[in-house]
mmCIF file with all atom_site columns, C-alpha atoms in Angstrom:
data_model
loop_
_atom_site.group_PDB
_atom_site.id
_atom_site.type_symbol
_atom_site.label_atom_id
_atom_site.label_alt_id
_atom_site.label_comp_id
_atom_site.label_asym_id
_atom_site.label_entity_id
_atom_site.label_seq_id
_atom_site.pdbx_PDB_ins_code
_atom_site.Cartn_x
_atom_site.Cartn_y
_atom_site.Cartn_z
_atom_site.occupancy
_atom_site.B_iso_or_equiv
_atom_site.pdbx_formal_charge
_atom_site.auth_seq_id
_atom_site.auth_comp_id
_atom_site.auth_asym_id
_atom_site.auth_atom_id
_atom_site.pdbx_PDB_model_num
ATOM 1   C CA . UNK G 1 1   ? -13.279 17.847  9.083   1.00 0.00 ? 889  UNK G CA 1
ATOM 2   C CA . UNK G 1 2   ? -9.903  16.240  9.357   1.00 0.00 ? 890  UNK G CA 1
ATOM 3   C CA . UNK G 1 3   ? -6.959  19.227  9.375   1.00 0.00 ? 891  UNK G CA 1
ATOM 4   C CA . UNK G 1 4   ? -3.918  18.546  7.864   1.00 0.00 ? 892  UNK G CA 1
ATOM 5   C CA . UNK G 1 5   ? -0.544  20.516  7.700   1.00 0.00 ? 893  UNK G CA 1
ATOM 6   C CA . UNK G 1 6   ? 1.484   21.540  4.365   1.00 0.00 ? 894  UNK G CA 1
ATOM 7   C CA . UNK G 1 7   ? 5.059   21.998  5.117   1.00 0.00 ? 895  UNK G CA 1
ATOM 8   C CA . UNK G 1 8   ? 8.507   22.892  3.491   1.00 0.00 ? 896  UNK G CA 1
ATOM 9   C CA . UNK G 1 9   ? 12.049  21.371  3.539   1.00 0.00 ? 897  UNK G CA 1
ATOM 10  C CA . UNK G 1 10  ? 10.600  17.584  4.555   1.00 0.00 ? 898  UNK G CA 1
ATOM 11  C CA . UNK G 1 11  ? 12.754  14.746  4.980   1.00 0.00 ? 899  UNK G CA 1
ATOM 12  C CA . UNK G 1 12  ? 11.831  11.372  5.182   1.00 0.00 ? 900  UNK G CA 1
ATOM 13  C CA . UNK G 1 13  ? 13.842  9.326   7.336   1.00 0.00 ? 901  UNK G CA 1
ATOM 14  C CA . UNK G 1 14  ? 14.181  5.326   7.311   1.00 0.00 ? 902  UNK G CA 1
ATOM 15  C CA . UNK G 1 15  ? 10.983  4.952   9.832   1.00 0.00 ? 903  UNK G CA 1
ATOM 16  C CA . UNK G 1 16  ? 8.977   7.081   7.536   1.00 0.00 ? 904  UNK G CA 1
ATOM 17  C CA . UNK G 1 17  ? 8.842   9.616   10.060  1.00 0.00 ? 905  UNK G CA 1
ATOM 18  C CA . UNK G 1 18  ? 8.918   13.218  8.474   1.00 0.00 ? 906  UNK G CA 1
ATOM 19  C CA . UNK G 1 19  ? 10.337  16.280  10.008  1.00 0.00 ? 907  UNK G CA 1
ATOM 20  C CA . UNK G 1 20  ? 10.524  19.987  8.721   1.00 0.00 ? 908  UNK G CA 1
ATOM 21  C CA . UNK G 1 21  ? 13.228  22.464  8.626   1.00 0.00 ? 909  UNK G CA 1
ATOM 22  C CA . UNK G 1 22  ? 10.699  25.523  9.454   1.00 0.00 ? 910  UNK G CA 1
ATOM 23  C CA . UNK G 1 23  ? 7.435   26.368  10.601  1.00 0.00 ? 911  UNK G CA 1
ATOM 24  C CA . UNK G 1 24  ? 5.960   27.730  7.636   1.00 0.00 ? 912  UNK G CA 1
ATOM 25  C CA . UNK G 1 25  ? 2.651   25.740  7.725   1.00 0.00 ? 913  UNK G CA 1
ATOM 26  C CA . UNK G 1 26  ? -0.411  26.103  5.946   1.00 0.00 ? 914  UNK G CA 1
ATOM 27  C CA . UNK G 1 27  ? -3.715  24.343  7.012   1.00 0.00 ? 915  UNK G CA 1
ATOM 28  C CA . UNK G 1 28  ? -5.033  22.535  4.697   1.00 0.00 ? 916  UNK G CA 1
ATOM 29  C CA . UNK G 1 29  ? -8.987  20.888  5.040   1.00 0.00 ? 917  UNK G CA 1
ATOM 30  C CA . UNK G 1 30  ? -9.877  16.662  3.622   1.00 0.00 ? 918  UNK G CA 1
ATOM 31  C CA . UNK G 1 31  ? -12.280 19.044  1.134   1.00 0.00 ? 919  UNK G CA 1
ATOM 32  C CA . UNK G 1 32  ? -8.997  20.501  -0.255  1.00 0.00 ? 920  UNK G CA 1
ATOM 33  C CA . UNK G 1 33  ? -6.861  18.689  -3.016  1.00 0.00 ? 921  UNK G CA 1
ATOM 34  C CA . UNK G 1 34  ? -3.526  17.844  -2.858  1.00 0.00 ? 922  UNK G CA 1
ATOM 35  C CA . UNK G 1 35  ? -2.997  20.446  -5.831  1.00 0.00 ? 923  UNK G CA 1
ATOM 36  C CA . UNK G 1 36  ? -4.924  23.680  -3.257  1.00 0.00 ? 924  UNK G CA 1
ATOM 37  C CA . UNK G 1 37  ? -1.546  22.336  -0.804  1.00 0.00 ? 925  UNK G CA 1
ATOM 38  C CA . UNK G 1 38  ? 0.503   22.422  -3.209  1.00 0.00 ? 926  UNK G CA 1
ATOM 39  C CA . UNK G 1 39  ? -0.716  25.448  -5.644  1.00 0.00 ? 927  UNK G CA 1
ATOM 40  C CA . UNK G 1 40  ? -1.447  27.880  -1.796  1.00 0.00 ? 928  UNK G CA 1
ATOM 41  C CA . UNK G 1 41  ? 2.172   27.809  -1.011  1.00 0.00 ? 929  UNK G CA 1
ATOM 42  C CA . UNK G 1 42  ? 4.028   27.177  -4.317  1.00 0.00 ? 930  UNK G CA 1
ATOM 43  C CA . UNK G 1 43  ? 5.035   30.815  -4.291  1.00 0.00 ? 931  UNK G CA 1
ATOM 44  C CA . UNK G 1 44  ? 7.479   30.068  -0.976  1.00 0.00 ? 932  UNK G CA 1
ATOM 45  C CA . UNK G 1 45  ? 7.688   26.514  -0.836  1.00 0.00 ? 933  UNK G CA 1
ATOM 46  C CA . UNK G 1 46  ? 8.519   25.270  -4.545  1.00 0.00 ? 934  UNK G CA 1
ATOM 47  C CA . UNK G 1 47  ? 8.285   21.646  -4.750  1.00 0.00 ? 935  UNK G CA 1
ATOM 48  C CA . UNK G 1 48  ? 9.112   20.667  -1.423  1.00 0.00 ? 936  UNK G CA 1
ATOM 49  C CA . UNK G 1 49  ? 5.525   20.653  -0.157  1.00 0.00 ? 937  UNK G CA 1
ATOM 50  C CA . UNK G 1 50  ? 4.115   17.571  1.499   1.00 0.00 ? 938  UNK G CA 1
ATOM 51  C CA . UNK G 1 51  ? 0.978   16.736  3.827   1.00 0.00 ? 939  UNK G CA 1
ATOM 52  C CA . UNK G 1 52  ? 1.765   15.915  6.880   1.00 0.00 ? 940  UNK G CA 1
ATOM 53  C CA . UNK G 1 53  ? -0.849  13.332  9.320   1.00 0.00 ? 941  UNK G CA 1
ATOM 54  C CA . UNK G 1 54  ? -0.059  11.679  12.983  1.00 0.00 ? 942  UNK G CA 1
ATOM 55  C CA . UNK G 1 55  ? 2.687   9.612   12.315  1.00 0.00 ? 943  UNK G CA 1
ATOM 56  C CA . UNK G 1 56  ? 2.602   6.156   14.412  1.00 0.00 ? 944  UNK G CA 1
ATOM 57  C CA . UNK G 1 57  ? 6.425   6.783   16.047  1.00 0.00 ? 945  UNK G CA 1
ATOM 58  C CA . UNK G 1 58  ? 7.122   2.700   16.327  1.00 0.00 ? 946  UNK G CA 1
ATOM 59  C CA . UNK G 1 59  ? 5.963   1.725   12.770  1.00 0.00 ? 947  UNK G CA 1
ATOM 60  C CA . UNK G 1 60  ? 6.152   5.194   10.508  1.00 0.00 ? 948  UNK G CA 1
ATOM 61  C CA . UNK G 1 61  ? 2.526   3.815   9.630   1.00 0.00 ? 949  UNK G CA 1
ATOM 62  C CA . UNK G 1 62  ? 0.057   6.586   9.610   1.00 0.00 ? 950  UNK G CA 1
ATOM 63  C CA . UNK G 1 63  ? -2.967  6.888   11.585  1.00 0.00 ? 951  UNK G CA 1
ATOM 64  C CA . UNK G 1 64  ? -4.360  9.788   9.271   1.00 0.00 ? 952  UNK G CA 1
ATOM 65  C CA . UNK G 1 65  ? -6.393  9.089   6.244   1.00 0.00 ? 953  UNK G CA 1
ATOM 66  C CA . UNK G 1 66  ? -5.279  11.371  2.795   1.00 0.00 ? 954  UNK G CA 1
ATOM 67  C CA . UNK G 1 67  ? -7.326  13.652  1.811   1.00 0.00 ? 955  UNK G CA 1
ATOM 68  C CA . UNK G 1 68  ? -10.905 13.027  -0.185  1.00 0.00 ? 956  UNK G CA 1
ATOM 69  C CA . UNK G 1 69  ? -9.590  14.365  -3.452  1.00 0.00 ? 957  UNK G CA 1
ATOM 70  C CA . UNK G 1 70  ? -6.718  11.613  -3.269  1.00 0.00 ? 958  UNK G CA 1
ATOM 71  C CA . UNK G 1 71  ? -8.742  8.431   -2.006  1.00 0.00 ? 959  UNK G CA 1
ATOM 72  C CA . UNK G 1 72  ? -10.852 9.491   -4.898  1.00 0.00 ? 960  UNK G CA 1
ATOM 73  C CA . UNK G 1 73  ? -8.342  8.367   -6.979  1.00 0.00 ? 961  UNK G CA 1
ATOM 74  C CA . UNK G 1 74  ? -6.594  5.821   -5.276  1.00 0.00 ? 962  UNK G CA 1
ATOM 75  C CA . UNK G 1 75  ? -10.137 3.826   -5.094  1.00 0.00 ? 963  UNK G CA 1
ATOM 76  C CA . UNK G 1 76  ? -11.399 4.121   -8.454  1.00 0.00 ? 964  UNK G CA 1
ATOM 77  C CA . UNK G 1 77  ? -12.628 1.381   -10.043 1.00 0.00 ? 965  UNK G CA 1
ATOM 78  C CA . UNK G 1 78  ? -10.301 -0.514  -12.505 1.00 0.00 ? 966  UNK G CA 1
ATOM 79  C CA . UNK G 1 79  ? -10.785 -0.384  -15.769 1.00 0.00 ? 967  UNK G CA 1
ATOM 80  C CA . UNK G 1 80  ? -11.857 -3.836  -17.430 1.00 0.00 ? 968  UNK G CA 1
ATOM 81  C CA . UNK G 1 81  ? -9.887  -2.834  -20.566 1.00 0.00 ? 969  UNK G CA 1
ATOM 82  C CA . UNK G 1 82  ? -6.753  -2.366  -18.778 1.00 0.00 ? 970  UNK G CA 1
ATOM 83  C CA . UNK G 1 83  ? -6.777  -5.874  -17.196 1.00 0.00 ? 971  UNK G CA 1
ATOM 84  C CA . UNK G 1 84  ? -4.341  -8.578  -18.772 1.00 0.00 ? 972  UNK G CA 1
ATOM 85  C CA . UNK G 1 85  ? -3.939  -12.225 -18.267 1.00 0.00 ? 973  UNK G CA 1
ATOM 86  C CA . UNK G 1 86  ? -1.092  -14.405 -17.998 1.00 0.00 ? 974  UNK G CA 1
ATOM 87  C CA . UNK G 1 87  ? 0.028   -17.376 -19.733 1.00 0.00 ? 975  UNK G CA 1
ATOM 88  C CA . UNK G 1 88  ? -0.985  -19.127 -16.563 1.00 0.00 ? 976  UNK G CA 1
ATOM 89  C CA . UNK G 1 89  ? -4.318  -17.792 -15.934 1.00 0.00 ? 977  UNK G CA 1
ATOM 90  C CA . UNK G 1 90  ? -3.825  -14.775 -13.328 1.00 0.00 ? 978  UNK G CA 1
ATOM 91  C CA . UNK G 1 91  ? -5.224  -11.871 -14.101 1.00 0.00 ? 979  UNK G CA 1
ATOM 92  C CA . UNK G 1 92  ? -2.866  -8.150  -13.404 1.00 0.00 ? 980  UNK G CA 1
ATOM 93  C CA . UNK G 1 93  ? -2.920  -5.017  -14.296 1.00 0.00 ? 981  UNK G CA 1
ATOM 94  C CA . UNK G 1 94  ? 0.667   -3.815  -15.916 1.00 0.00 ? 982  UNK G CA 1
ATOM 95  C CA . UNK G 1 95  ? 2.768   -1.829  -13.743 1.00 0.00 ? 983  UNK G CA 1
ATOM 96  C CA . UNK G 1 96  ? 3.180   0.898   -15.210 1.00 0.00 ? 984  UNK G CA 1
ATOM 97  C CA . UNK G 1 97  ? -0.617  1.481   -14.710 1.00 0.00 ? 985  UNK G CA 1
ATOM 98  C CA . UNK G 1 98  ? -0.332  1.960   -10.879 1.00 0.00 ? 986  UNK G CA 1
ATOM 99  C CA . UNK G 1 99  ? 2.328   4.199   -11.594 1.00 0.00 ? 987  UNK G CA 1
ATOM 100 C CA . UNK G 1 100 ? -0.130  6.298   -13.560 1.00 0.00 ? 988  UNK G CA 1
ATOM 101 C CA . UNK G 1 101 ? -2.067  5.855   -10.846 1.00 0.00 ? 989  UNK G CA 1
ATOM 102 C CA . UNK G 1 102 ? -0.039  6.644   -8.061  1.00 0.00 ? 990  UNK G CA 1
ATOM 103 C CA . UNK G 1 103 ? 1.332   9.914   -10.088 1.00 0.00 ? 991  UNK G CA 1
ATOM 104 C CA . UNK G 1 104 ? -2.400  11.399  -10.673 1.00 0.00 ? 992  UNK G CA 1
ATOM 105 C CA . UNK G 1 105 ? -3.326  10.722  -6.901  1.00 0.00 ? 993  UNK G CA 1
ATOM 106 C CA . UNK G 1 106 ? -0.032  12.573  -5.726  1.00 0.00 ? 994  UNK G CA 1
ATOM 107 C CA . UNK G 1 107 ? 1.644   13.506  -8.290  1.00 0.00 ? 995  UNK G CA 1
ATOM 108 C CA . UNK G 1 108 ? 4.994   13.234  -9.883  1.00 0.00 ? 996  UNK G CA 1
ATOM 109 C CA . UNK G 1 109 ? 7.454   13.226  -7.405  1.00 0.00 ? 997  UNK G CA 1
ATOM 110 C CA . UNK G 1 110 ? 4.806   13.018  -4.574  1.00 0.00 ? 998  UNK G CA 1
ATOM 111 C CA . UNK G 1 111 ? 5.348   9.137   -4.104  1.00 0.00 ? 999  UNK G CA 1
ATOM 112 C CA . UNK G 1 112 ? 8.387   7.009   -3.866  1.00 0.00 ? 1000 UNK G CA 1
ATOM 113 C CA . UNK G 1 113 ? 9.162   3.199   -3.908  1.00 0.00 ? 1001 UNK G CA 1
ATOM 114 C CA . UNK G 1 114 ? 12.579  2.224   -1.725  1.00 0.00 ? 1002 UNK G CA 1
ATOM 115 C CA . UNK G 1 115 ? 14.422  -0.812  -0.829  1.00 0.00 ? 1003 UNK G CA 1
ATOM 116 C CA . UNK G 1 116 ? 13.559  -1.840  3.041   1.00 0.00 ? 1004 UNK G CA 1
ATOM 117 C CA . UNK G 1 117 ? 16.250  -4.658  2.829   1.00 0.00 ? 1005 UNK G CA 1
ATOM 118 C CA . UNK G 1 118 ? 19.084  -6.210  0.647   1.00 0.00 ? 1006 UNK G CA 1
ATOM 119 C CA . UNK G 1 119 ? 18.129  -8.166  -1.825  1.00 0.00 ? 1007 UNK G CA 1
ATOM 120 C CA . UNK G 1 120 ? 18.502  -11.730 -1.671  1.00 0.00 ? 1008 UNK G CA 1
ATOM 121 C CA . UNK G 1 121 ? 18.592  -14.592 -4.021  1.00 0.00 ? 1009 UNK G CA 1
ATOM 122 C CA . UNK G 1 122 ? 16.265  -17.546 -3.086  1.00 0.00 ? 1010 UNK G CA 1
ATOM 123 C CA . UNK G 1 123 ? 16.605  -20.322 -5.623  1.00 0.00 ? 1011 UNK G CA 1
ATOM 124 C CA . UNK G 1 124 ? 15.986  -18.947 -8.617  1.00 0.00 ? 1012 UNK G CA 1
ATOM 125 C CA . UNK G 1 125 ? 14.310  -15.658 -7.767  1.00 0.00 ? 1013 UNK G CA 1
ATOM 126 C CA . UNK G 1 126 ? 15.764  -12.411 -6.408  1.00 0.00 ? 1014 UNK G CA 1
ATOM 127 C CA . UNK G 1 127 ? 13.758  -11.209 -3.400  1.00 0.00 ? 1015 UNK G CA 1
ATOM 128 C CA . UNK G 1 128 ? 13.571  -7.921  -2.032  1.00 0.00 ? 1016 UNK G CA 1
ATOM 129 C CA . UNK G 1 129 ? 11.991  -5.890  0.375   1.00 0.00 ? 1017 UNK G CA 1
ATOM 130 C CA . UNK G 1 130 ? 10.219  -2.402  -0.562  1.00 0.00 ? 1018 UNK G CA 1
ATOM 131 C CA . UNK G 1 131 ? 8.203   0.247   1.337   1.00 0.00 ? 1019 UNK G CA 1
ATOM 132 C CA . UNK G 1 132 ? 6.477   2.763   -0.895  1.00 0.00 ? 1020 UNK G CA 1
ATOM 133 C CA . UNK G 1 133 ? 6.529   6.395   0.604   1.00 0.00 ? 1021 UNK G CA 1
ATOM 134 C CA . UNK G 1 134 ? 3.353   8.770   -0.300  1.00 0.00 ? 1022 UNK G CA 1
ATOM 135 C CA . UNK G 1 135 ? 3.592   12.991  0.384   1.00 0.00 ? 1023 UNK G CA 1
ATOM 136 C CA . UNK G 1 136 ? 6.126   12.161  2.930   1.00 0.00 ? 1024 UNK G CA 1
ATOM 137 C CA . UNK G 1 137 ? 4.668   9.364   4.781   1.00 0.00 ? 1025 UNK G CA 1
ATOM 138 C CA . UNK G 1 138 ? 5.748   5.402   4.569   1.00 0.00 ? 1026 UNK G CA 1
ATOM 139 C CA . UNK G 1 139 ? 2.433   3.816   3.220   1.00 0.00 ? 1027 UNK G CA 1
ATOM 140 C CA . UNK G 1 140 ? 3.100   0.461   2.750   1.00 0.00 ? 1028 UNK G CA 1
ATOM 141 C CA . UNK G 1 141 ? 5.878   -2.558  2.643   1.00 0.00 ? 1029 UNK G CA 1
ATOM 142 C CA . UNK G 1 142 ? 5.962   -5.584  0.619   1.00 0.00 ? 1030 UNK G CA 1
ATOM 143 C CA . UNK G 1 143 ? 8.227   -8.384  -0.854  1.00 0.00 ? 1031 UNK G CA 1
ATOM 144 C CA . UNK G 1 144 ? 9.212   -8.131  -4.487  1.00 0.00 ? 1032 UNK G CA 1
ATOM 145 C CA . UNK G 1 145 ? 9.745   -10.782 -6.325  1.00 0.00 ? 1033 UNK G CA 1
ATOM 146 C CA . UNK G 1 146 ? 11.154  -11.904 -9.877  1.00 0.00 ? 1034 UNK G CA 1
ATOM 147 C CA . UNK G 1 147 ? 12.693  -15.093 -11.693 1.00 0.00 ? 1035 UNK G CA 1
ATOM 148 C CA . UNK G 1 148 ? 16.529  -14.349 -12.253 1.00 0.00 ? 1036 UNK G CA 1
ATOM 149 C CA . UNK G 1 149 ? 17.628  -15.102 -15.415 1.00 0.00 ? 1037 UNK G CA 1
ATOM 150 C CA . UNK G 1 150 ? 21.032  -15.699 -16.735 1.00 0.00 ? 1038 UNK G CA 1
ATOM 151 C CA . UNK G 1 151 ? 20.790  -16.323 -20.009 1.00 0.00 ? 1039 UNK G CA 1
ATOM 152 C CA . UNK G 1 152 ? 22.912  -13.521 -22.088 1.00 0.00 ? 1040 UNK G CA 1
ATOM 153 C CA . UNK G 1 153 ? 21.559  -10.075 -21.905 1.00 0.00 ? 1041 UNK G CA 1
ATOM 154 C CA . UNK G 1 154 ? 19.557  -10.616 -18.275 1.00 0.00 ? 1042 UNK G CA 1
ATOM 155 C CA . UNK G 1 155 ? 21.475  -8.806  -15.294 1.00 0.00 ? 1043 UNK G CA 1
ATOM 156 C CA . UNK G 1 156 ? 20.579  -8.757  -11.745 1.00 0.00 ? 1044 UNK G CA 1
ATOM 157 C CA . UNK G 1 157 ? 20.175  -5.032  -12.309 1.00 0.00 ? 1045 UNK G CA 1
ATOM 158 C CA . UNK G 1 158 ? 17.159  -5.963  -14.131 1.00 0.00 ? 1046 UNK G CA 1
ATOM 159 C CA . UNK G 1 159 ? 15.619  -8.759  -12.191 1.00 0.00 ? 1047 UNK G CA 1
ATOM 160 C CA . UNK G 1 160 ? 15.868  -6.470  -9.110  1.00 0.00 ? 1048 UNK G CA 1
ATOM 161 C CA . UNK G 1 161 ? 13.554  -3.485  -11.505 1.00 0.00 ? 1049 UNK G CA 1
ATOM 162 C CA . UNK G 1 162 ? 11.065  -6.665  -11.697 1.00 0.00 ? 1050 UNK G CA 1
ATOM 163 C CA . UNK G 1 163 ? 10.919  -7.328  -8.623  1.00 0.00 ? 1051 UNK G CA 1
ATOM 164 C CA . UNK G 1 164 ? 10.606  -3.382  -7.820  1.00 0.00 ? 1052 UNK G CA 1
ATOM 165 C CA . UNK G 1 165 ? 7.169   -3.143  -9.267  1.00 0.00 ? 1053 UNK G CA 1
ATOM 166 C CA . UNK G 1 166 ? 6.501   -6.592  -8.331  1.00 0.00 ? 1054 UNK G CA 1
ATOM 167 C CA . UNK G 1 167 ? 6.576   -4.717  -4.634  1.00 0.00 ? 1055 UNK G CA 1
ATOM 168 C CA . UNK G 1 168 ? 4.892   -1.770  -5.972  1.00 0.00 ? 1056 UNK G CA 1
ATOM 169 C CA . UNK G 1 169 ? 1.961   -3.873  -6.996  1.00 0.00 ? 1057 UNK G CA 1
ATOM 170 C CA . UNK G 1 170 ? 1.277   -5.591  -3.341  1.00 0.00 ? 1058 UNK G CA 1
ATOM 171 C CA . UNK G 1 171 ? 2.169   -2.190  -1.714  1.00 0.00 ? 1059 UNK G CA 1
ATOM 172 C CA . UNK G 1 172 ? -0.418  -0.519  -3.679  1.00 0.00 ? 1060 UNK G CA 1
ATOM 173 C CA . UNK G 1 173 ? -2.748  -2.943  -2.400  1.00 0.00 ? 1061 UNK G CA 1
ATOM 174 C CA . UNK G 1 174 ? -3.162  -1.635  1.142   1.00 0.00 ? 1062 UNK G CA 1
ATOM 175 C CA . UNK G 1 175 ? -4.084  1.575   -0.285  1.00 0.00 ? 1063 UNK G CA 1
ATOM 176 C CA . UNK G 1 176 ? -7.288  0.327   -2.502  1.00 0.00 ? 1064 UNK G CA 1
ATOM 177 C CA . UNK G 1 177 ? -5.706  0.531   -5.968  1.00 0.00 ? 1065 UNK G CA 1
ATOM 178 C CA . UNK G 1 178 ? -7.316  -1.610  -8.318  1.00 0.00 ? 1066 UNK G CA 1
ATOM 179 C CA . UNK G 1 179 ? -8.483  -3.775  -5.142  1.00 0.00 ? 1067 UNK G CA 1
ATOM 180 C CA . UNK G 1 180 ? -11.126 -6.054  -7.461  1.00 0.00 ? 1068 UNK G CA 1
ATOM 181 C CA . UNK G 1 181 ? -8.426  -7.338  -8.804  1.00 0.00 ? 1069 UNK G CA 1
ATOM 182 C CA . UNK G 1 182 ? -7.981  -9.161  -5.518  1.00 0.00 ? 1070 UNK G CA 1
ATOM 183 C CA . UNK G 1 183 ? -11.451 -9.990  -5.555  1.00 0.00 ? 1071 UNK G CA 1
ATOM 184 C CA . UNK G 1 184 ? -12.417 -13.993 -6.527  1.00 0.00 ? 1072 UNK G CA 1
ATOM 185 C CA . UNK G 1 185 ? -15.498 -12.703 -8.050  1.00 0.00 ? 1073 UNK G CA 1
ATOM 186 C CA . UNK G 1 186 ? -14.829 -9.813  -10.188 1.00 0.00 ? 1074 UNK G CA 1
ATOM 187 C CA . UNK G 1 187 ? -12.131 -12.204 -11.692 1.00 0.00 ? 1075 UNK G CA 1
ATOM 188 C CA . UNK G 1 188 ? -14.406 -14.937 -12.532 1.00 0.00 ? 1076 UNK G CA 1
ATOM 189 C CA . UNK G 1 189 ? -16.781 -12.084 -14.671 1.00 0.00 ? 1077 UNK G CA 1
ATOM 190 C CA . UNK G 1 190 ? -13.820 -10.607 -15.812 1.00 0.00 ? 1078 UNK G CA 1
ATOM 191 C CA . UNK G 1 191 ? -12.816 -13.867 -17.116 1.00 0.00 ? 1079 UNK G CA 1
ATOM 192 C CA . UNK G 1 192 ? -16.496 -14.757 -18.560 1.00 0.00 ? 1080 UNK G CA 1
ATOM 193 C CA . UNK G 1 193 ? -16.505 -11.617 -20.300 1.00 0.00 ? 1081 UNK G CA 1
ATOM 194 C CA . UNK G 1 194 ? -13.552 -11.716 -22.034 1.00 0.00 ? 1082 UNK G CA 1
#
């Protein structure tokens, strides 16, 4: 079985690459939970307890699965309920969903969304870039996106939160959440069943 390593006083730098102020490890097995990590060295460590995998040095992509406990949840299957449709035909499921998501799998304050660039107006959207950060490690980067209003009451401020879980969405993506919804065929049923 895959070994990974809890440790204390993580940072995470730009790359994604994660480094710890001591040595007080704990190994932790893929047929542990993230909550076994967490609950085994609580007592010293507080909240400041990550897993750790090989970290790709160019990229901060890692080459280490997460553990079974945590795919688990990242790959469950969606919910047909939860699934809305817009005005324009597209199916999604609401933000705030993956979120859930994303805070069951690693739990609140395990996982973190930050900007990767400035953002940027093109036409009449704000762009920005995002990389989403999971028990220390950079997961995933992706483009946000949102129309920028100016009518009264619309900021930037609040077409740049859009466009935050806009990137959240495609980020989660890459790691399996709610993949059928990027699947032509479950669509199509979905569609014909609702």
């Amino acid at each position: 079985s895959r070994t990974w390593t809890c440790a204390s006083s993580a940072r995470v730098f730009s790359s994604g690459v994660t480094s710890s102020s001591n040595n007080t490890d704990a190994v932790v097995t893929d047929d542990d939970t993230v909550d076994d990590a967490v609950e085994s060295r609580e007592g010293e460590l507080g909240d400041s307890v990550y897993l750790t995998g090989r970290v790709d040095q160019q990229t901060g992509l890692t080459t280490s699965p997460f553990p079974k406990s945590v795919c688990a949840i990242l790959l469950e299957p969606v919910n047909p309920d939860d699934v809305e449709i817009k005005p324009d035909d597209s199916v999604y499921l609401p933000e705030i969903k993956y979120r859930r998501i994303l805070n069951r799998a690693f739990r609140p304050g395990g996982w973190g969304i930050l900007p990767a660039s400035p953002y940027e107006t093109v036409g009449d959207f704000i762009v920005c870039e995002f990389a989403l950060y999971a028990l220390g490690r950079r997961e995933s980067q992706a483009r946000g996106e949102h129309a920028l209003n100016r009518g009264p009451g619309k900021s930037v401020d609040t077409a740049l939160e859009s466009a935050r879980s806009n990137a959240l969405m495609r980020c989660c993506k890459d790691l399996g959440v709610v993949s059928e919804l990027w699947d032509r065929e479950f669509i199509e049923q979905w569609k014909v069943s609702r």
